[in-house]
Structures are given as structure tokens and as C-alpha cells.
Amino acid sequence: MEKVFPPLIETKRLILREVTLEDAGDMFKYLSDTDVVKPMGLDPFETVNDVWDEIKWYESIFEEGSGIRWGITLKNSGKVIGSCGFLNMVSKHHRAEIGYELTKEQWGKGIASEALEAVVMYGYRHFHLERIEALIEPDNLPSQKLVEKQRFRREGLLRHYEYTCGKFDDLYMYSLIKEYFKGISF
């Protein structure tokens, strides 16, 4: 049986939807930007083929049940300006890690916050998550402020947690437990 991608998520200004190969050009604009991908532990994408691999990864984590990634679009344009979703989902333990990125042109407009809140709510309602984690580099203050606005709490520093771009990275572990999420009552 083929898995069907979950329904669109609609917010005041956004539609979060499945990305397709036709979105690769829009995605390349931000995934080739060092400022956008550096906090993700990635080198800037060099070709649209790199983006196709990213889209295929989105499909693979969904098919295997370990994650899901929505493309973030503005209602008035339909162009993909970022993504948000879950990875490293462990249904047995009701937890997942959340990740996101957004084109630089949309930074500081509350879009990432709006998308993050919607995806977190979806995770609690539809995946029955109890805990959502965010791993953030210590110098990525905007991302720390973003998750703290959603009531994520910093739990500690994971030293040399990842090896990316030729170096070991420390990451802060943040978590949000379902009962502390402000956007929903259960």
C-alpha cells in the first residue's frame, strides 16, 4: 500500500505542503545560500541535482516512517521558501526531532515561527508525540530565540555531537514536552 502524504497545513499566511521535483528551482535559491545551510551543517548546494537528492531524502524518510518534511509556501505565491518537519521519529518513544530552514529574504517576518508552531501542533495531534527536540548550534541565536518563543527549553550542550563540513560541532539540545506547548489543549 502506498503511503499518502499528509494533508496540507494551512496557517494565516502559509500553506505547508509536499515538495516535488518542480519545486527544485525555488529550493535551490535558498539551499545554495551559505547563511541558510551553514546552521544545518551542510555545504551550499551547487546544482539543482543536489536539491533533487534533498527532495528524494524527504520522500525516503516519509516512506520509512522516520520523518516528514513540508515545503513552506506563502499563500499568495505558492513558491517554496523553506521547509519544516520531523526527522529521527521514534514512535515507540513518542518523540521526534524538528528541523527547519527559510530563505533569507523571509527572515525576521515571523514566517518560521508560524510554520514551526503549525508543524509542532500537527506532531502532537497526528503523530501523538510527547517530546519534540531541536538541535541548534550555539552561535545560531535566531534559531534559539525561535524555539524558545514556542516554549522549547534548553536541556544542555551536546559536545562534538555531529561531524559536518570537516569539523565537529557542539549542539544545544532543546525540547518541548506536549503539556507545555502553548498552541493546543489536549
XYZ file of C-alpha atoms in Angstrom, residues 86-172:
87
model
C 10.338 15.990 11.667
C 13.243 13.587 11.436
C 14.557 10.827 13.665
C 10.999 9.983 14.706
C 10.795 7.160 17.217
C 7.129 6.238 17.534
C 7.842 3.734 20.325
C 9.077 6.616 22.478
C 6.677 9.267 21.059
C 9.477 11.643 20.143
C 10.944 13.342 17.092
C 13.481 15.983 16.168
C 12.245 19.085 14.366
C 14.157 20.906 11.662
C 13.526 23.940 9.505
C 15.095 26.465 7.171
C 13.855 29.563 5.416
C 15.071 31.714 2.562
C 16.977 34.754 3.812
C 14.504 37.155 2.163
C 11.840 35.984 4.628
C 13.903 36.154 7.824
C 12.516 38.363 10.599
C 8.899 38.281 9.373
C 7.535 35.644 11.759
C 7.172 33.048 9.000
C 9.464 30.463 10.586
C 7.611 30.857 13.876
C 4.231 30.419 12.173
C 5.407 27.303 10.323
C 7.111 25.824 13.388
C 4.024 26.239 15.557
C 1.822 24.577 12.928
C 4.172 21.611 12.478
C 4.576 21.137 16.233
C 0.789 21.129 16.637
C 0.487 18.595 13.811
C 3.066 16.369 15.513
C 1.211 16.367 18.807
C -2.201 15.792 17.244
C -1.449 13.331 14.445
C 1.758 11.553 15.455
C 0.881 11.532 19.175
C 4.296 12.868 20.090
C 5.122 13.558 23.709
C 8.520 15.167 23.127
C 9.876 17.240 20.253
C 13.587 18.002 20.139
C 15.580 20.701 18.363
C 19.366 20.549 17.977
C 20.870 24.005 17.462
C 24.421 25.295 17.088
C 25.442 27.580 19.999
C 26.114 30.556 17.719
C 22.712 30.300 15.996
C 20.945 32.787 18.268
C 17.987 33.451 15.921
C 17.095 29.749 15.900
C 17.427 29.547 19.680
C 15.062 32.527 20.057
C 12.639 30.912 17.594
C 12.287 27.682 19.554
C 12.267 29.452 22.917
C 9.299 31.527 21.683
C 7.453 28.210 21.231
C 8.389 27.222 24.818
C 11.176 24.806 23.975
C 13.615 24.505 26.867
C 17.368 24.173 26.567
C 18.444 20.953 28.235
C 22.175 21.077 27.706
C 25.141 21.107 25.373
C 25.987 18.029 23.326
C 29.743 18.357 22.807
C 31.149 17.292 19.428
C 27.743 15.789 18.628
C 27.999 15.973 14.835
C 30.801 15.916 12.310
C 29.820 18.231 9.465
C 31.696 20.278 6.903
C 35.034 18.883 8.105
C 34.657 19.684 11.807
C 32.976 18.514 14.996
C 30.009 20.638 16.085
C 28.605 21.228 19.542
C 24.816 21.427 19.618
C 22.342 22.627 22.192
